[in-house]
Every structure is written in C-alpha cells, then in structure tokens.
Backbone as a printed PyTorch tensor [residue, N CA C, xyz], in Angstrom:
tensor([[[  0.8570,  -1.1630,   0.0000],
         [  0.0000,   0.0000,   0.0000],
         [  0.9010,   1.2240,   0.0000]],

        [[  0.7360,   1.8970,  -1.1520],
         [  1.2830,   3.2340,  -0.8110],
         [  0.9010,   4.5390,  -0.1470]],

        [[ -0.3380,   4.1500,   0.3040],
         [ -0.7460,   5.6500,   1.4160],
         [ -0.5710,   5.5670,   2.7520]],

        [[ -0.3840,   6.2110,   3.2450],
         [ -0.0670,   6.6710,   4.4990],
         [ -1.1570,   6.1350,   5.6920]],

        [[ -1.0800,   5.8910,   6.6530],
         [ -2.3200,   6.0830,   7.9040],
         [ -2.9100,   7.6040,   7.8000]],

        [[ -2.0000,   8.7640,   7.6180],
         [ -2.4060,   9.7300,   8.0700],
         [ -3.4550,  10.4740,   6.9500]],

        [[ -2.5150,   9.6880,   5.4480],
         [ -3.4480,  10.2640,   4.2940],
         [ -4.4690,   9.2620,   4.1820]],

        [[ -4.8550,   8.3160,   4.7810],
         [ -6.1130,   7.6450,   4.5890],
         [ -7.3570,   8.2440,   4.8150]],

        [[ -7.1800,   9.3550,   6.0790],
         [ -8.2050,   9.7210,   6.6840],
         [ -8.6960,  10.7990,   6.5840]],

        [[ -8.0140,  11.4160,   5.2660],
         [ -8.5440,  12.3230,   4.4390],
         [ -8.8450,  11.8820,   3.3800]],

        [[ -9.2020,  11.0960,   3.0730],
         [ -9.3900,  10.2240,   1.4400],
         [-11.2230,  10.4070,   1.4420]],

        [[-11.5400,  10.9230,   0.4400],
         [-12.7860,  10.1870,   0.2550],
         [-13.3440,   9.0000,  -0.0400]],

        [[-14.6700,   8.4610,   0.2650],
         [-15.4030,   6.9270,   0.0870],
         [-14.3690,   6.1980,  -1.3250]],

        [[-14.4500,   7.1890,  -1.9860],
         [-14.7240,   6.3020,  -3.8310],
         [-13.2390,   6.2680,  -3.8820]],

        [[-11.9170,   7.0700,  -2.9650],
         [-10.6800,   7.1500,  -2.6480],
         [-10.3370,   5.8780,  -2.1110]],

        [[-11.1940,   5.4740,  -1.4160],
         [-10.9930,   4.6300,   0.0870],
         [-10.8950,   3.0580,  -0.7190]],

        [[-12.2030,   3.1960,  -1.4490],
         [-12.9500,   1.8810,  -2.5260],
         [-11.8260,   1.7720,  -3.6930]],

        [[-10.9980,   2.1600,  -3.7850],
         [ -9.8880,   2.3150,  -5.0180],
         [ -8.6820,   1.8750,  -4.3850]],

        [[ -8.8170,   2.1570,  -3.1230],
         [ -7.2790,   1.8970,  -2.1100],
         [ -7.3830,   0.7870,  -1.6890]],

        [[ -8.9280,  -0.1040,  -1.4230],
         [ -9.1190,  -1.5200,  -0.8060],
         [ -8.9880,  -2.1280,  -2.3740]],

        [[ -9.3880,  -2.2640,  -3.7210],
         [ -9.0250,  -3.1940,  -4.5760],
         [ -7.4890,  -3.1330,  -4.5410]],

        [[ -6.6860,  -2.1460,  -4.8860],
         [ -5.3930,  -2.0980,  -4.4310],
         [ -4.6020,  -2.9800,  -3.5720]],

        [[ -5.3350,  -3.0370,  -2.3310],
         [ -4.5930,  -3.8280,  -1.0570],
         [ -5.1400,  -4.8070,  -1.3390]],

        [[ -6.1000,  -5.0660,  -1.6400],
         [ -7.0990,  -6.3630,  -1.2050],
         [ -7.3960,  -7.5040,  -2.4440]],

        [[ -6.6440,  -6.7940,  -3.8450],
         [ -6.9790,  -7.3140,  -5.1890],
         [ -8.6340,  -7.6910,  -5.4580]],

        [[ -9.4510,  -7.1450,  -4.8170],
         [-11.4150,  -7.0400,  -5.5350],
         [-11.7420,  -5.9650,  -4.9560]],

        [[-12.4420,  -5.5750,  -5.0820],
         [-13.3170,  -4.4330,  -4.3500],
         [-14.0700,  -4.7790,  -3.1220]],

        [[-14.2920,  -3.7310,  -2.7600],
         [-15.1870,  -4.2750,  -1.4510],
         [-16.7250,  -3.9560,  -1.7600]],

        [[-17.1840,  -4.8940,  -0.3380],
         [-18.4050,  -5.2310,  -0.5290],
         [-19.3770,  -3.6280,  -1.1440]],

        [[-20.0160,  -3.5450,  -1.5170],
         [-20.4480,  -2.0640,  -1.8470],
         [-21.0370,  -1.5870,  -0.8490]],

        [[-21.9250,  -2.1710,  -0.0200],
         [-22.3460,  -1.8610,   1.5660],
         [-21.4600,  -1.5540,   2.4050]],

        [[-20.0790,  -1.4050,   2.3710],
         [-18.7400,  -1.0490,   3.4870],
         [-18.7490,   0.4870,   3.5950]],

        [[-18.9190,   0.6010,   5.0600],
         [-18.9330,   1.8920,   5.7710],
         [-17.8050,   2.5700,   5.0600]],

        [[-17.4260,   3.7660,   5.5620],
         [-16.2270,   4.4320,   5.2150],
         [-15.3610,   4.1430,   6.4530]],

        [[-15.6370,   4.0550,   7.2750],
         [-15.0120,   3.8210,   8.6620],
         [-14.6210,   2.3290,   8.3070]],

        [[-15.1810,   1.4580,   7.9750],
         [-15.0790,  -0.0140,   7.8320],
         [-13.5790,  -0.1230,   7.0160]],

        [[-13.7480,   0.7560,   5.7370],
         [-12.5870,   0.6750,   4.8370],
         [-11.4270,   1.3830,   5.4800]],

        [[-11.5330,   2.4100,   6.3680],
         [-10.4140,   2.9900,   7.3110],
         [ -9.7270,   1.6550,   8.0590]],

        [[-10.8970,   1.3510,   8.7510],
         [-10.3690,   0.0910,   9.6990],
         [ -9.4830,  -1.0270,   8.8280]],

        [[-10.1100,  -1.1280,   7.6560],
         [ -9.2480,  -2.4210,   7.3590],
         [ -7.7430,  -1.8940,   6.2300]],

        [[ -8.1040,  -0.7610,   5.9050],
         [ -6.8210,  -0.4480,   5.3790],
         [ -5.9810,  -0.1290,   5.6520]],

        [[ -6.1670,   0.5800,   6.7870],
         [ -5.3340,   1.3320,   8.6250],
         [ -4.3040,   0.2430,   8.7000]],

        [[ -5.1940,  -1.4460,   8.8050],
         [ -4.8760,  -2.4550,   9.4250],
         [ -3.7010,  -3.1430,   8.4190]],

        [[ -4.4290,  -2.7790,   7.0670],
         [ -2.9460,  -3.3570,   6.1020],
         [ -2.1900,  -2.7500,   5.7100]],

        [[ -1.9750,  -1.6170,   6.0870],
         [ -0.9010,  -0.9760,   5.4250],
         [ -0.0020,  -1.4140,   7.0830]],

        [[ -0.4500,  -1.1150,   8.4350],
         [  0.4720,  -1.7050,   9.7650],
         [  1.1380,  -2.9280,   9.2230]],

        [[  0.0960,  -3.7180,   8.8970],
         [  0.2330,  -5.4690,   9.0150],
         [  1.9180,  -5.4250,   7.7150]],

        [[  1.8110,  -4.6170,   6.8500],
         [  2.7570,  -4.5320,   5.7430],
         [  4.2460,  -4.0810,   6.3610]],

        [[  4.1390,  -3.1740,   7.6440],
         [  4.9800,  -2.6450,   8.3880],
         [  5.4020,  -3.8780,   9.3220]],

        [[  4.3060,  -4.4910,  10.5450],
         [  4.8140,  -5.0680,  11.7040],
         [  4.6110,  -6.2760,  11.0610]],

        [[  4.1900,  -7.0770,  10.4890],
         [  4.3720,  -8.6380,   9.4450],
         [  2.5960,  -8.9970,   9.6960]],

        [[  1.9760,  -8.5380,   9.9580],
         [  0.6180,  -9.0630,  10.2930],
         [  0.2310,  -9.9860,  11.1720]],

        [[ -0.4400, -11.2060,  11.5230],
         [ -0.9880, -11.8020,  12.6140],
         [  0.5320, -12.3150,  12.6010]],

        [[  0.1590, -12.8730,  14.3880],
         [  1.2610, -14.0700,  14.5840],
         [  0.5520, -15.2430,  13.9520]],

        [[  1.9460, -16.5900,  14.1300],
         [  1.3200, -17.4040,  13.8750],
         [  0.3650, -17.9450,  14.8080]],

        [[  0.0860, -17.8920,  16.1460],
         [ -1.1250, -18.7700,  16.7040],
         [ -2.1770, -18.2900,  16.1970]],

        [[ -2.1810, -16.6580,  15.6070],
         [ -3.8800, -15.8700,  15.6890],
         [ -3.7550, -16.8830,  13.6770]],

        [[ -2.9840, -16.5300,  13.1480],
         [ -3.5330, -17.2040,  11.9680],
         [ -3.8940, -18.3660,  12.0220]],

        [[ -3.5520, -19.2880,  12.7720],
         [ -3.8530, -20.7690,  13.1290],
         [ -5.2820, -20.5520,  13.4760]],

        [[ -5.7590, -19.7340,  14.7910],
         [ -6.7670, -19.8240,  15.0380],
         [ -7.8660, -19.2610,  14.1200]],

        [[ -7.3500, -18.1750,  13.3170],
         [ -8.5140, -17.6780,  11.5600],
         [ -8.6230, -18.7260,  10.8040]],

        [[ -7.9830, -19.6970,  10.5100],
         [ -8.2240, -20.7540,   9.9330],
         [ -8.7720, -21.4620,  10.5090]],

        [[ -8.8630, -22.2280,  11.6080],
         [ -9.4240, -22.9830,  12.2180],
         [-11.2160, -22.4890,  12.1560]],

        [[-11.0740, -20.8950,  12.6270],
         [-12.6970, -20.4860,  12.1450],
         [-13.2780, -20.4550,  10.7820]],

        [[-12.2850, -20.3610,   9.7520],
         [-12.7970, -20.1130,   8.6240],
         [-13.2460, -21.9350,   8.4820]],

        [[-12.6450, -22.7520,   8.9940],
         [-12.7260, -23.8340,   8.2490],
         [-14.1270, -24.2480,   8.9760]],

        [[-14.1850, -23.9250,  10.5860],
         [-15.4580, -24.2910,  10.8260],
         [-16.7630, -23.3020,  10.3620]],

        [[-16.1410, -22.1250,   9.9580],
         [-17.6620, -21.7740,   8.5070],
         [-18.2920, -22.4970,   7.9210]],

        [[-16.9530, -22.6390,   7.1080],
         [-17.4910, -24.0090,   5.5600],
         [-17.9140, -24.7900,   5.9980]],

        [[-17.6500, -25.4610,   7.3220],
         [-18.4210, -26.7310,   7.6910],
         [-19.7030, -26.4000,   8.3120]],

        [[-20.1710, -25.5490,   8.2260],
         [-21.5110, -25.3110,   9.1980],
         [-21.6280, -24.4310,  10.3650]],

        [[-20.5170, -24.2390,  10.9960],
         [-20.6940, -23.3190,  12.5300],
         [-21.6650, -22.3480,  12.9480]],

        [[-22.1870, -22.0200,  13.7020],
         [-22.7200, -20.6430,  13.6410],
         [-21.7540, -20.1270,  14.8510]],

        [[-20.3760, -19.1720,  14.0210],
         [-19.6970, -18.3230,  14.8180],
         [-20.4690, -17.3220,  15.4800]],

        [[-21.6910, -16.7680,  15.3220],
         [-22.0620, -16.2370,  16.3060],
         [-22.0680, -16.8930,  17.9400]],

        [[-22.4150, -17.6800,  17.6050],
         [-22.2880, -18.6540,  18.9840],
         [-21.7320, -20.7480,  18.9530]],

        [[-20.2920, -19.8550,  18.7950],
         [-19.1770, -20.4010,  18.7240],
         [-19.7480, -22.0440,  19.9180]],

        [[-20.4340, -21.9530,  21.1670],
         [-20.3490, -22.9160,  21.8250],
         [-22.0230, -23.8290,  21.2140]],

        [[-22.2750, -23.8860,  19.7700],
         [-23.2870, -24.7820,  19.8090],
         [-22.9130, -25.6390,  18.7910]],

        [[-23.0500, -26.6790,  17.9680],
         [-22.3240, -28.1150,  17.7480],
         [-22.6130, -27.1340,  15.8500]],

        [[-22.1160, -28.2160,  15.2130],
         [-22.5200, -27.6370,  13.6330],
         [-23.4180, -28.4650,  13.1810]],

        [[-24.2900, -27.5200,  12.3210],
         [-25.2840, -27.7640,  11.8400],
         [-25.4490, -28.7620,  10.4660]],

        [[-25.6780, -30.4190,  11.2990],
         [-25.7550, -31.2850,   9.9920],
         [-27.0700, -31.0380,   8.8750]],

        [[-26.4340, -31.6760,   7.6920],
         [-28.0730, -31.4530,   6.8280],
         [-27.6840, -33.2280,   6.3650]],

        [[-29.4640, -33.4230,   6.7410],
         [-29.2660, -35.0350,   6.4660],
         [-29.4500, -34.9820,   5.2770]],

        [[-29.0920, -36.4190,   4.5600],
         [-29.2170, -36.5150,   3.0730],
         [-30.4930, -37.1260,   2.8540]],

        [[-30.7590, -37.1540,   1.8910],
         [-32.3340, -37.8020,   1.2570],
         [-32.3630, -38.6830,   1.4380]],

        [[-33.5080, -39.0170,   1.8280],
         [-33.9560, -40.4070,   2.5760],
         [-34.0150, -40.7090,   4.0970]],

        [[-33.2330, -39.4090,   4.7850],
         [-33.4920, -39.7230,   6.2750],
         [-34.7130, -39.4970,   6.5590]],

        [[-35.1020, -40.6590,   7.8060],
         [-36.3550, -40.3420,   8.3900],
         [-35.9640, -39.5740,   9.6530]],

        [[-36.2350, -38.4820,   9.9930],
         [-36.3830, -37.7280,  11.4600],
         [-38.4640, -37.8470,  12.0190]],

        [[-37.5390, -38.1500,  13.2130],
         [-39.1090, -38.7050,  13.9930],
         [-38.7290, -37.7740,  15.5890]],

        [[-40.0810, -36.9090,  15.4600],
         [-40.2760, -36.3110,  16.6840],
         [-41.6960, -36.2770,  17.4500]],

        [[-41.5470, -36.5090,  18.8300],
         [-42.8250, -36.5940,  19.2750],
         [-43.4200, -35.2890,  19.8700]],

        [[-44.4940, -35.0430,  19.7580],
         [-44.8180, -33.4530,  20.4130],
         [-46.4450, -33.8370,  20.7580]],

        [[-46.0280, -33.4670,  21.8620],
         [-47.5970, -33.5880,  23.0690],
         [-48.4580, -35.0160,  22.5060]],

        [[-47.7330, -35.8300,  22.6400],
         [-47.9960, -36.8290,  23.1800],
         [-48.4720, -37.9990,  21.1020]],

        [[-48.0020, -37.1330,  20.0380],
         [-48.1280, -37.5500,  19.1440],
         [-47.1060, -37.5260,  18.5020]],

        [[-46.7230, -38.8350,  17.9020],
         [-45.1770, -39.1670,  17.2220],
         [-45.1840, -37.9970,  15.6850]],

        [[-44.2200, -37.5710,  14.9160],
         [-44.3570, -36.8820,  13.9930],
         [-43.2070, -37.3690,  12.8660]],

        [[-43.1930, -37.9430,  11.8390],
         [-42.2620, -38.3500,  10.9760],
         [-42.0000, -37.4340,  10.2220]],

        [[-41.2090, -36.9710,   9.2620],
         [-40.2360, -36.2560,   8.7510],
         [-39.6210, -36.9200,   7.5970]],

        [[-39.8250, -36.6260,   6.5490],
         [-39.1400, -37.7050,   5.0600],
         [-38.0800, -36.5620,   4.8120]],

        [[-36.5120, -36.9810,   4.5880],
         [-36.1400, -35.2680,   3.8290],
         [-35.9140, -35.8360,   2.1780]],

        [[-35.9540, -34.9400,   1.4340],
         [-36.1170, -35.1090,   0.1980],
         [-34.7300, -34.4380,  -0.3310]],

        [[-34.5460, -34.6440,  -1.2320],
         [-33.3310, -33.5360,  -2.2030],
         [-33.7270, -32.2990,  -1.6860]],

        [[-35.1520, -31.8500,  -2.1250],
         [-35.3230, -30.4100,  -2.2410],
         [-36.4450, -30.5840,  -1.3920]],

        [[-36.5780, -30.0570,  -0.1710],
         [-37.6720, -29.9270,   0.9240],
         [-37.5300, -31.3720,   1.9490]],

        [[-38.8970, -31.1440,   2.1070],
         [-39.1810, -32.5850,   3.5510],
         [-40.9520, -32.5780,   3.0020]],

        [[-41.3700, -34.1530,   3.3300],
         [-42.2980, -34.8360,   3.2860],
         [-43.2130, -35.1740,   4.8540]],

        [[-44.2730, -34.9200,   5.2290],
         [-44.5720, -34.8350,   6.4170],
         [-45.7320, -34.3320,   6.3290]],

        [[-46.8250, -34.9220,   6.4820],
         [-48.1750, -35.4040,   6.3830],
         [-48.9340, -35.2590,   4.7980]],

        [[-47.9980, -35.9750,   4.1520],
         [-48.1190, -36.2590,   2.8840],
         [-48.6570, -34.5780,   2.1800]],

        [[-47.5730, -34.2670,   2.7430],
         [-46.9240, -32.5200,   1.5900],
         [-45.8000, -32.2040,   1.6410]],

        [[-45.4630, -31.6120,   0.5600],
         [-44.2000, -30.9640,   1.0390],
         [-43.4700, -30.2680,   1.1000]],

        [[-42.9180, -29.9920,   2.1870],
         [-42.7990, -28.0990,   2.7460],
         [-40.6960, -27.7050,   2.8170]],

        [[-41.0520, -26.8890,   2.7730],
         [-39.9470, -25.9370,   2.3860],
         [-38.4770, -26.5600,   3.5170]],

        [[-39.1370, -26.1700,   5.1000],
         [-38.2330, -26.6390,   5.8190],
         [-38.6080, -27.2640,   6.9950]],

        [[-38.0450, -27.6000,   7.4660],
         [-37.7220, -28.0910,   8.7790],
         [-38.4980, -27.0870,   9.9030]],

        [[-38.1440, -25.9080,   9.6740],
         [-38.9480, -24.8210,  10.2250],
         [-40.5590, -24.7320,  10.2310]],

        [[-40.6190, -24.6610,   9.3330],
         [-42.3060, -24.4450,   8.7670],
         [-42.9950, -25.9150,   9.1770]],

        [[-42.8070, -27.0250,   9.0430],
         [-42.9730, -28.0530,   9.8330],
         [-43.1510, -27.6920,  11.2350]],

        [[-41.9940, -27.4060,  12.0550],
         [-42.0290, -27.3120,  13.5060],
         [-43.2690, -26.0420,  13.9360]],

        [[-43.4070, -25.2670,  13.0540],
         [-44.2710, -24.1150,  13.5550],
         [-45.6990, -25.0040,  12.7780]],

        [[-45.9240, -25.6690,  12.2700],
         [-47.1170, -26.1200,  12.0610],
         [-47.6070, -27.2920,  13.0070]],

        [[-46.6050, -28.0210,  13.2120],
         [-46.7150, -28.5920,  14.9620],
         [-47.3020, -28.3660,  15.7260]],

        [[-46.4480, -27.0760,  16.0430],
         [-46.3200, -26.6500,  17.5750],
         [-47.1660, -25.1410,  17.7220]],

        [[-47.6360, -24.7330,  16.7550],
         [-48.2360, -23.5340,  17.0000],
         [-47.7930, -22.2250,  16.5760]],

        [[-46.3830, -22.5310,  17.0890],
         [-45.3210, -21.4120,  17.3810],
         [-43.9690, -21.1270,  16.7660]],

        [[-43.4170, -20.2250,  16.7550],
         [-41.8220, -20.6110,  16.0750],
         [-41.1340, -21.2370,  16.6980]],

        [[-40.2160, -21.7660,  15.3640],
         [-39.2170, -22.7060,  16.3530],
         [-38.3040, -22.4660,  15.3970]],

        [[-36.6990, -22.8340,  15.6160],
         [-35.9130, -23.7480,  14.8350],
         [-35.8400, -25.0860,  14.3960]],

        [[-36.3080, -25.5700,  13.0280],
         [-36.4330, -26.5740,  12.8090],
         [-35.7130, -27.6040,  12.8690]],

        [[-34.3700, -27.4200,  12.8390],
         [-33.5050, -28.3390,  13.0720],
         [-33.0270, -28.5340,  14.5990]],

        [[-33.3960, -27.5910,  15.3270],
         [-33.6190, -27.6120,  16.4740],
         [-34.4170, -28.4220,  17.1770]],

        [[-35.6070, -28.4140,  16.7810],
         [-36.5340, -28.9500,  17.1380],
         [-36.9080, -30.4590,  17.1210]],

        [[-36.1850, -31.2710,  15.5190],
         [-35.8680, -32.6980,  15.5330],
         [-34.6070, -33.0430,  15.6110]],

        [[-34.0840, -32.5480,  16.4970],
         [-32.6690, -32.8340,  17.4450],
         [-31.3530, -32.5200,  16.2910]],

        [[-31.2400, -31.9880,  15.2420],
         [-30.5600, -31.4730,  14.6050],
         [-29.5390, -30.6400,  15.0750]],

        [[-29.6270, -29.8650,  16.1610],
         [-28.9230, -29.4300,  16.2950],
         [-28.8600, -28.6780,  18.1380]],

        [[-27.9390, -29.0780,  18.6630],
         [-27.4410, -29.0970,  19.9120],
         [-27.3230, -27.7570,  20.4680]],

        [[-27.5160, -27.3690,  21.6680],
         [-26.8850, -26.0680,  22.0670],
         [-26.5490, -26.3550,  23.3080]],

        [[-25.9260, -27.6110,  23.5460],
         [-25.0420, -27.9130,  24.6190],
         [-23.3880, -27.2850,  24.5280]],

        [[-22.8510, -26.8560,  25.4670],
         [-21.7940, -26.5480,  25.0510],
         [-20.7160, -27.7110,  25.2310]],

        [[-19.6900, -27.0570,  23.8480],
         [-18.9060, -28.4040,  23.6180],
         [-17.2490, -28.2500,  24.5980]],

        [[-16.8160, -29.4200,  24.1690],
         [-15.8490, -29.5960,  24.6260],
         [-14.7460, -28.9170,  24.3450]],

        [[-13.5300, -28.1160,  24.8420],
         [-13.0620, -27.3180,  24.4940],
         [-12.2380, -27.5810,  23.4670]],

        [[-11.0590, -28.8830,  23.1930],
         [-10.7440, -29.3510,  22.5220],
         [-11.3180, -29.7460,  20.6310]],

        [[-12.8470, -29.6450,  20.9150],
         [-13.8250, -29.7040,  20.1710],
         [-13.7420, -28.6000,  18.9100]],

        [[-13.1910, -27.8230,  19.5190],
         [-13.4260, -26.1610,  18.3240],
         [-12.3270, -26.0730,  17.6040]],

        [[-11.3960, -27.4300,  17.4860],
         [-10.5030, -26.9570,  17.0580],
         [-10.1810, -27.5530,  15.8010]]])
C-alpha cells in the first residue's frame, strides 16, 4: 500500500474503494462503511509494516474459517454444527404426546403427505409457534462443547 495512515483519513469513500481493490486485489463489498474501509486499510498498510498476525492468531482464523465451511454458527461459537441429512433420512419427533415423521427429500421434507420448504415451517405447524427446525428434531445441539472440540 502506498498511502499513508495519516493520508487515509482524508481520502474520500470512492478514494478509500480504489485503495481496498489495491490492497485487497477485488473491491469491497459495496455496503462497506467508510469507517469499515479505514479500519481495514489502517490495518494493512500496519500489518505490511509489523508482518501481520502471529502465527497462533492465523492458526486460530483458519481454524474459524474452516469451521464456517463446515456449518458453525460463529455467532455462537459454543453450539455443535449444523448437519443437513441426506435424502432419505427419516427424522421422527414426538410433540404432546403424538409421534411426527419427517421424510427429507433432495429439495424440501415430506410430512403429512406434503411438502414443505423446511424443517422450520414443519415445527411451527406442529407446535403452534416458532421454532428452529432443526432444532426442534434434534438437529442441532446447544449444549456446550468440549473445548478441545473447536478446534
């Protein structure tokens, strides 16, 4: 990067958006604050100076990026990842006192001979109420895991 910290923060937006393809080789998202593009260009032109992460913090960005792709919800890092069964599983849940089967299909789920979008819309036709659908036929855990687990 050839600008400065100090000349960044006189740059205008469409300045700023010209200086992140630069550093970043694409453009940024078109929704990025001006402050957003300060922050992250602030951050690479330092990182170009002091060498950027150590190695444990890059170990640990990878380790999150990889549990993205696999499903995580990093918002809340302590709940298990979110499987999607393949076609043909049967999920069976009981609710107030009546068993409920579950066909999943390629595209949707099968469950009282129709078939609906998700897992969701199922559970709220159940139960009355919203739910998380994969939640709801044990899909997905919000026990917290083992620490070793996140890694």
């Amino acid at each position: 990067m050839t600008v400065s910290l100090s000349i960044l923060k006189s740059l205008e937006i469409v300045e700023l958006r010209e200086q992140w393809a630069v550093a970043f080789g694409a453009p940024p998202a078109a929704r990025l604050s001006r402050a957003a593009l300060l922050l992250a260009l602030g951050w690479q032109a330092q990182a170009k100076i002091e060498g950027g992460f150590n190695r444990a913090t890059r170990e640990q960005l990878s380790r999150l990026a990889n549990q993205l792709k696999a499903g995580w919800d990093l918002r809340n890092p302590t709940t298990s990842p979110r499987p999607n069964p393949s076609a043909g599983t049967s999920l069976i849940r009981e609710w107030h006192g009546t068993v409920h089967q579950v066909l999943v299909l390629e595209k949707g789920y099968r469950w009282n001979d129709r078939i609906w979008p998700s897992l969701s819309a199922i559970a709220i036709d159940i139960t009355g109420t919203r739910w998380n659908g994969p939640a709801f036929f044990g899909l997905r855990s919000n026990k917290p895991l083992k620490q070793d687990s996140c890694k």
